[in-house]
Coordinates of C-alpha atoms in Angstrom, one line a residue:
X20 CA 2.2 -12.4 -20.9
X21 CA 0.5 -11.5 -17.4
X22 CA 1.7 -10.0 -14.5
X23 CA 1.3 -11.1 -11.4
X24 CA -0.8 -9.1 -8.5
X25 CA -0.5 -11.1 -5.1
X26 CA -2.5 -9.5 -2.7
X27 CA -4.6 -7.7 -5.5
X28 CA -8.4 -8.2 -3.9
X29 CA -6.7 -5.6 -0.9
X30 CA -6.9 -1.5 -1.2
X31 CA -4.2 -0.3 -3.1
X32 CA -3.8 -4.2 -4.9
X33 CA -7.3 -3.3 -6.5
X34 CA -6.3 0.1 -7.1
X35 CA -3.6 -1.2 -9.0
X36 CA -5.6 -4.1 -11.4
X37 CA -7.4 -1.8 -12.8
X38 CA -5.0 1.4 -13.6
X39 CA -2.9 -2.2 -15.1
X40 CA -5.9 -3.6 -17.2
X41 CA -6.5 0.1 -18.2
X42 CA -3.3 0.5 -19.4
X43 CA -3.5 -2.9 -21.7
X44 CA -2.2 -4.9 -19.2
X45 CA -2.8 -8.8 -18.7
X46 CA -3.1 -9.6 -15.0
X47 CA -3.6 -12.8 -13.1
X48 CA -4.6 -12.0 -9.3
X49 CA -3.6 -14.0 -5.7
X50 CA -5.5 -13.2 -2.8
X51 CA -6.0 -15.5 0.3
X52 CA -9.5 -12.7 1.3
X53 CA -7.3 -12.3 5.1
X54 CA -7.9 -8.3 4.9
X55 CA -9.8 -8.2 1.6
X56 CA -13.2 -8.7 0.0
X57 CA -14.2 -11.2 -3.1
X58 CA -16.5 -8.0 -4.1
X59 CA -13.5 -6.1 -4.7
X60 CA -12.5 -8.0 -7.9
X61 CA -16.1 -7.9 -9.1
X62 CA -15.8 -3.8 -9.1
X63 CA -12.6 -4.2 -10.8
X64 CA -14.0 -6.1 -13.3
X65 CA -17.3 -3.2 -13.5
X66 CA -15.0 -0.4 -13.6
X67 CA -12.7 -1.5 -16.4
X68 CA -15.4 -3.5 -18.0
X69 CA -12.3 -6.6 -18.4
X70 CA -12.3 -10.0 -17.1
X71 CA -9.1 -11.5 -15.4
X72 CA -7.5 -15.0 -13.8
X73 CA -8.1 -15.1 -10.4
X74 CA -7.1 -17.3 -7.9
X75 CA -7.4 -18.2 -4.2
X76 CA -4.2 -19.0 -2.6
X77 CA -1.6 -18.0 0.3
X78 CA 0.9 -16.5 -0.8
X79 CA 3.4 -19.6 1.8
X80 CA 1.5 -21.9 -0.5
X81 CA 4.7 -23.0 -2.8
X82 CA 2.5 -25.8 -4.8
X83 CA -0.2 -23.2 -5.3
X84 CA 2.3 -20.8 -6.7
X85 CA 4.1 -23.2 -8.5
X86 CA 0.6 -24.1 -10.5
X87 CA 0.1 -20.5 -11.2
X88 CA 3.3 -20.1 -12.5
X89 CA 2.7 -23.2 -14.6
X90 CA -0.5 -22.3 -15.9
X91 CA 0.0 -18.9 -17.1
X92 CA 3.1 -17.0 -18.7
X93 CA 3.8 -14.7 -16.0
X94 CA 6.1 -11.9 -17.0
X95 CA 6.1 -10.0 -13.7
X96 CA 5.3 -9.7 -10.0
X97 CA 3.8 -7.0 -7.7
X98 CA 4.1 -8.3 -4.5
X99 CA 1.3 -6.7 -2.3
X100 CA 0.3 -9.7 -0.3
X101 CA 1.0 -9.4 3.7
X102 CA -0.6 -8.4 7.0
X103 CA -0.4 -4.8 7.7
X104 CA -1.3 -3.5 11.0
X105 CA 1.3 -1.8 13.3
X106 CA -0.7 -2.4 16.2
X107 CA -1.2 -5.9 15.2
X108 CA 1.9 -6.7 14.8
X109 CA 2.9 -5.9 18.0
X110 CA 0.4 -8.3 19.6
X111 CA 1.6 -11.1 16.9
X112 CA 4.9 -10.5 15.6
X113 CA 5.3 -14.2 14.9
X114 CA 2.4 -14.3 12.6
X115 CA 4.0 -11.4 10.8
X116 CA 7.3 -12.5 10.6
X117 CA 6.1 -15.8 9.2
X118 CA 3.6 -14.7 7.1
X119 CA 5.2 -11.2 5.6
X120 CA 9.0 -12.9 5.5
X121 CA 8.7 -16.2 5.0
X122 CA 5.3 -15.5 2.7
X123 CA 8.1 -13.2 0.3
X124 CA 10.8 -16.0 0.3
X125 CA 8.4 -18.5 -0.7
X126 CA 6.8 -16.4 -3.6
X127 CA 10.7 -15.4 -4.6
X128 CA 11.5 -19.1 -4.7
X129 CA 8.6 -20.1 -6.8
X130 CA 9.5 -16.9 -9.4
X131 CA 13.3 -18.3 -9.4
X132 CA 12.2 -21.9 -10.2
X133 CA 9.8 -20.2 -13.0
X134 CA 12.4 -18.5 -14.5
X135 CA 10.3 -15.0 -13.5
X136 CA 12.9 -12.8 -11.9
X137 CA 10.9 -9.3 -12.1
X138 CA 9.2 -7.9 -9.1
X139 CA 7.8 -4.8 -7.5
X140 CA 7.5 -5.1 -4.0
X141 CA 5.5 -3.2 -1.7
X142 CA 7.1 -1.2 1.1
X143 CA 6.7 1.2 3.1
X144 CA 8.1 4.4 4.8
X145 CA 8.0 3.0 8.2
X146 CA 12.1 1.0 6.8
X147 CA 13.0 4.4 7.6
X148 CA 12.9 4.3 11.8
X149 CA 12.8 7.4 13.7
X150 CA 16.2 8.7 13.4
X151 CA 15.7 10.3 9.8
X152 CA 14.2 13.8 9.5
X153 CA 12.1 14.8 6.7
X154 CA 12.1 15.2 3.6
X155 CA 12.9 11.6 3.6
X156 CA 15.5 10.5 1.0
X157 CA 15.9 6.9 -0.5
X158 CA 19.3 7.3 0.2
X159 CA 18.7 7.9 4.0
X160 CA 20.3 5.0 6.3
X161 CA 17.0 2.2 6.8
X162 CA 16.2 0.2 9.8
X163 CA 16.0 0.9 13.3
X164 CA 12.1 0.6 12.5
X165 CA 9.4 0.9 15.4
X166 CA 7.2 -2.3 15.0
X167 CA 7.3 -5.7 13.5
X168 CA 5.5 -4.6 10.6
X169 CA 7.9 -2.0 9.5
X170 CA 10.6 -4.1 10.7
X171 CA 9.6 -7.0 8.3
X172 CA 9.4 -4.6 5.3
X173 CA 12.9 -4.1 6.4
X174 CA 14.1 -7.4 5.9
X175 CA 12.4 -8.0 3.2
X176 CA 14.4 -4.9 1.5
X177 CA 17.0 -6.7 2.8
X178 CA 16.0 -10.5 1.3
X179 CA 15.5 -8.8 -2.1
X180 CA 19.0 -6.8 -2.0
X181 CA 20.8 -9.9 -1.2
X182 CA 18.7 -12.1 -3.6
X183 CA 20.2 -9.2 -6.9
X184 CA 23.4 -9.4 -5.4
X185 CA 23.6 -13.3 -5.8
X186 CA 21.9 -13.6 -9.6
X187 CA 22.2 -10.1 -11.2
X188 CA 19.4 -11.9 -13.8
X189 CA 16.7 -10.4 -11.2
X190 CA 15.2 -7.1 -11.9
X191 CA 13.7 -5.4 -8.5
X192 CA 11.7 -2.1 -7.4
X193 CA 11.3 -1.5 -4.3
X194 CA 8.5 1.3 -3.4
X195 CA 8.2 3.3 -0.2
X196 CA 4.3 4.3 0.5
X197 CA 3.6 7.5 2.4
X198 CA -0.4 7.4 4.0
X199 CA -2.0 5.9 0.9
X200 CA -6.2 7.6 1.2
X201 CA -9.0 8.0 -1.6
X202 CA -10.7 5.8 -3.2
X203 CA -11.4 5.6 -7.0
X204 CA -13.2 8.1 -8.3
X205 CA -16.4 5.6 -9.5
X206 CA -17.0 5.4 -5.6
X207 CA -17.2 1.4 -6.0
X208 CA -13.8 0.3 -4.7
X209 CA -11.7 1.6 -1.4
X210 CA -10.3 1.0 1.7
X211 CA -12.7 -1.7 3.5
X212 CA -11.1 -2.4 6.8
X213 CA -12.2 -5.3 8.5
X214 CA -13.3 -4.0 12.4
X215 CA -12.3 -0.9 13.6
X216 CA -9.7 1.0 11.4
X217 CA -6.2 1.2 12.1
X218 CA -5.6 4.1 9.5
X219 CA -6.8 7.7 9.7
X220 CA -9.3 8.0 6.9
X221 CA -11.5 5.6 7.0
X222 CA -11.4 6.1 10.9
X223 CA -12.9 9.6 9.7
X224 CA -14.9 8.3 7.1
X225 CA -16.8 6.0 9.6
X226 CA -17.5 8.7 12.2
X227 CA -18.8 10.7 9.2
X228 CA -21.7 8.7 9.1
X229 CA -22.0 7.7 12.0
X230 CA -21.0 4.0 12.4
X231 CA -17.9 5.4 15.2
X232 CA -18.4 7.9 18.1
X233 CA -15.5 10.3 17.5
X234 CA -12.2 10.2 16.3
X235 CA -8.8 9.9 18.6
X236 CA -6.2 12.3 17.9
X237 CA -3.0 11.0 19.7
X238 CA -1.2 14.1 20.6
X239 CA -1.6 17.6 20.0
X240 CA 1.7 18.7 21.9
X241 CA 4.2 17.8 19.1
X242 CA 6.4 20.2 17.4
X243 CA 4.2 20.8 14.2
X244 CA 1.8 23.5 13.3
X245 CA -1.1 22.6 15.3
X246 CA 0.4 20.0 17.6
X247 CA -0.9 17.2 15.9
X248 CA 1.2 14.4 13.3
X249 CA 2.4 15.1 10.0
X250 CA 2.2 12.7 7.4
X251 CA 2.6 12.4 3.2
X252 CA -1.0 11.4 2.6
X253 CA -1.0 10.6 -0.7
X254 CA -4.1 9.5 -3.1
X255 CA -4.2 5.7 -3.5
X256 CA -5.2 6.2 -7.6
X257 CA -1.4 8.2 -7.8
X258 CA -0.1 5.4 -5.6
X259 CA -1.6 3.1 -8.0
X260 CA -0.1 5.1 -11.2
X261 CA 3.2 4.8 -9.6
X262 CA 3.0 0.8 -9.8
X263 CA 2.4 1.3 -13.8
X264 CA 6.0 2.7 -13.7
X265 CA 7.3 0.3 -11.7
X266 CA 6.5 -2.4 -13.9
X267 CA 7.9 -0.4 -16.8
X268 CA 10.9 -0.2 -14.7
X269 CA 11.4 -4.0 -14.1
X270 CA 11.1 -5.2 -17.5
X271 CA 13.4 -3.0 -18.8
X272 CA 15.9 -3.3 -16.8
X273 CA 18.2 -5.6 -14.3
X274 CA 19.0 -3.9 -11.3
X275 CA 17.2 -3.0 -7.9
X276 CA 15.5 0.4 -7.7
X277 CA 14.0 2.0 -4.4
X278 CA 11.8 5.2 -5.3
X279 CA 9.4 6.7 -2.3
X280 CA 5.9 7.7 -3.2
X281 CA 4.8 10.5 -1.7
X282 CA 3.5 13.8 -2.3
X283 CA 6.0 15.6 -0.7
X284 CA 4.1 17.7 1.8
X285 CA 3.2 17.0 4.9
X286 CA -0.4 17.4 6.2
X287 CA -1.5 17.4 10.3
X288 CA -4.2 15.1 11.6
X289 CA -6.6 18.3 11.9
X290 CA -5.9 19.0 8.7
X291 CA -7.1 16.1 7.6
X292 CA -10.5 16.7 9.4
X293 CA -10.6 19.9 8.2
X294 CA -10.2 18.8 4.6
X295 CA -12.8 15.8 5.2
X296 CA -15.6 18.6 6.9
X297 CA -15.2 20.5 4.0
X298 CA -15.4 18.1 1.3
X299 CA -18.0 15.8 3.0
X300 CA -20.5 19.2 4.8
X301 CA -20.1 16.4 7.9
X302 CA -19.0 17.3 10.9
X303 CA -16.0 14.8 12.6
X304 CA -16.4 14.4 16.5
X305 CA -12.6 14.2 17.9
X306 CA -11.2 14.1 20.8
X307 CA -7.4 14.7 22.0
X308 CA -6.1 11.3 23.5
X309 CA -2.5 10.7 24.9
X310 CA 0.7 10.3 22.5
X311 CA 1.3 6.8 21.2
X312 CA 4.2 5.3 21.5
X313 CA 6.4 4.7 18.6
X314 CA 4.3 7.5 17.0
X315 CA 7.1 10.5 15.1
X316 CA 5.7 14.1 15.3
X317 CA 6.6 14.9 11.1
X318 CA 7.2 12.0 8.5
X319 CA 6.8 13.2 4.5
X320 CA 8.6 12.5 2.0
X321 CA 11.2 13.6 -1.2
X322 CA 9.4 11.9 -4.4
X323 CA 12.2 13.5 -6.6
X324 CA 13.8 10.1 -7.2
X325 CA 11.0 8.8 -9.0
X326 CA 10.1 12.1 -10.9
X327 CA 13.4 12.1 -12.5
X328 CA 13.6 8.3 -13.2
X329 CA 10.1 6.8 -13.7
X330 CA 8.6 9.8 -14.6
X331 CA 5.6 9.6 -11.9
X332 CA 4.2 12.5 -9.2
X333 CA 1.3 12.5 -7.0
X334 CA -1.4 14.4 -9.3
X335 CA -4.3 14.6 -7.0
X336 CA -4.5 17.0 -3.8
X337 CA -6.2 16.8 -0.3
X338 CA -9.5 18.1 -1.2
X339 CA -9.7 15.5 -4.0
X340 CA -8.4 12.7 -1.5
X341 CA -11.7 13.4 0.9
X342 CA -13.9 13.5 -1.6
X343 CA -13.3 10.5 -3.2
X344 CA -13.0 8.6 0.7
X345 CA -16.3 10.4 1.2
X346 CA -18.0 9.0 -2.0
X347 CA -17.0 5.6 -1.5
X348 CA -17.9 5.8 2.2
X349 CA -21.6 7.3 1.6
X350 CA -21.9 4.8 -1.5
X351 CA -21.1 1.8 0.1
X352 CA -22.1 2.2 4.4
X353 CA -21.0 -1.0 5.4
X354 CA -18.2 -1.8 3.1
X355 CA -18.2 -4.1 0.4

């Protein structure tokens, strides 16, 4: 019996195959290569020194799916597959919604015809909106969400809700990233945007060595310590451990679970490049640019759900975060 990675060639997909194949897990991996790199399954395959099904598919492909279902005895899902961009997604929101929504429904209808009703899906902290205040709870009102991306986590949330409620056979866990940054500690897989980065980190990581100017830091007028955001950065290896549980969760039970993953504490943008300079002995050129709308001033989260029920917590701190983004940065220049 496999499971199921959709999505597994991306950042925290890859992440994920190989804290799964270390832990004695079969997987079988989707990836259509959108936001991802074919090198990436390569490393995984180096790091954990296993070999694994692969194959390259959309994830709206229902004959595609319907082959992989038919070809291997898939136990479970992690859903990871999907574009993931906030500011693309407010140039395209019709490639998001079709691709993120109606990319899920297909994938859940192929699983239903299969007789595989067990999946972890990928979400994030943006369901939450801008009305919450941290600590944010799983038990906190979601929606009013500030782009199309977050918004389509949100009704996919919503899809899988309605999907238990109609055929209580299903067995469902929803997680709620944080800032997932790091990189495995080998240095040979991490995030690998394609461009310039939309995320933080590797935004820092690049002006390390020199392939970006400076860094922007939208706002330093907010109401947190040193003006700048707050956010739950949390290592992507923890993230990864947390997907272990997950899948522990699903085939033990039928229900839907929604657990956050976080750390728990919030860290500022300077922070961040304070942690990095000291980690990396770089120094980051930044520069203070206007707010950006849609942007909240604090967002971290409560990760006491899952402590108590799967049993997880973030492990690894800031200074271990940069130094593993700074390893596989230096290691690999240009990506992948």
């Amino acid at each position: 019996m496999s499971i199921l990675v959709t999505g597994g060639a991306g950042f925290i997909g890859s992440h994920t195959c190989v804290e799964l194949l270390n832990a004695g897990y079969e997987i079988v991996v989707l990836d259509n290569f959108y936001n991802s790199n074919p090198e990436s399954l390569n490393r995984i395959k180096k790091i954990t020194g296993k070999d694994f099904k692969f194959y390259e598919a959309d994830i709206r492909d229902r004959a595609a799916l319907d082959k992989i279902f038919k070809e291997n005895e898939i136990e479970a899902v992690i859903h990871f597959a999907g574009l993931k961009a906030v500011g693309e997604s407010c140039r395209k929101p019709l490639e998001y919604y079709e691709n993120n929504i109606g990319g899920t429904i297909t994938l859940c209808e192929a699983m239903r015809d299969a007789n595989c009703k067990k999946i972890v899906f990928s979400s994030s902290a943006t369901v939450y909106g801008c009305e919450n205040v941290s600590p944010l709870t799983e038990s906190m009102k979601i929606g009013g969400t500030t782009n199309p991306y977050g918004t389509t986590k949100y009704m996919i949330e919503l899809i899988l809700q309605d999907l238990y409620a109609s055929d209580n056979e299903w067995s469902i866990t929803i997680l709620r990233y944080f800032n997932p940054i790091g990189a495995h500690e080998s240095g040979m897989i991490g995030e690998n945007p394609n461009g310039i980065p939309n995320n933080l980190m590797p935004y820092v990581t690049q002006v390390a060595i020199g392939k970006l100017p400076q860094l922007s830091v939208f706002g330093d007028d907010y109401d947190t310590p040193d003006g700048t955001g707050v956010r739950d950065y949390i290592h992507v290896v923890d993230l990864a451990l947390g997907h272990i549980k997950a899948v522990e969760k699903v085939l033990s039970t039928k229900e839907v679970n929604v657990y956050n993953l976080g750390t728990g504490t919030g860290y500022s943008v300077l922070d961040i490049v304070k942690a990095f300079e000291k980690a990396s002995g770089k120094k980051v050129n930044y520069k203070i640019a206007p707010r950006r709308d849609g942007d909240l001033a604090t967002c971290y989260s409560d990760p006491s759900k899952a402590l108590n029920e799967l049993g997880w917590k973030a492990e690894r701190g800031l200074d271990k975060m940069c130094e593993d983004s700074w390893r596989w940065q230096k290691n690999n220049p240009n990506g992948f």
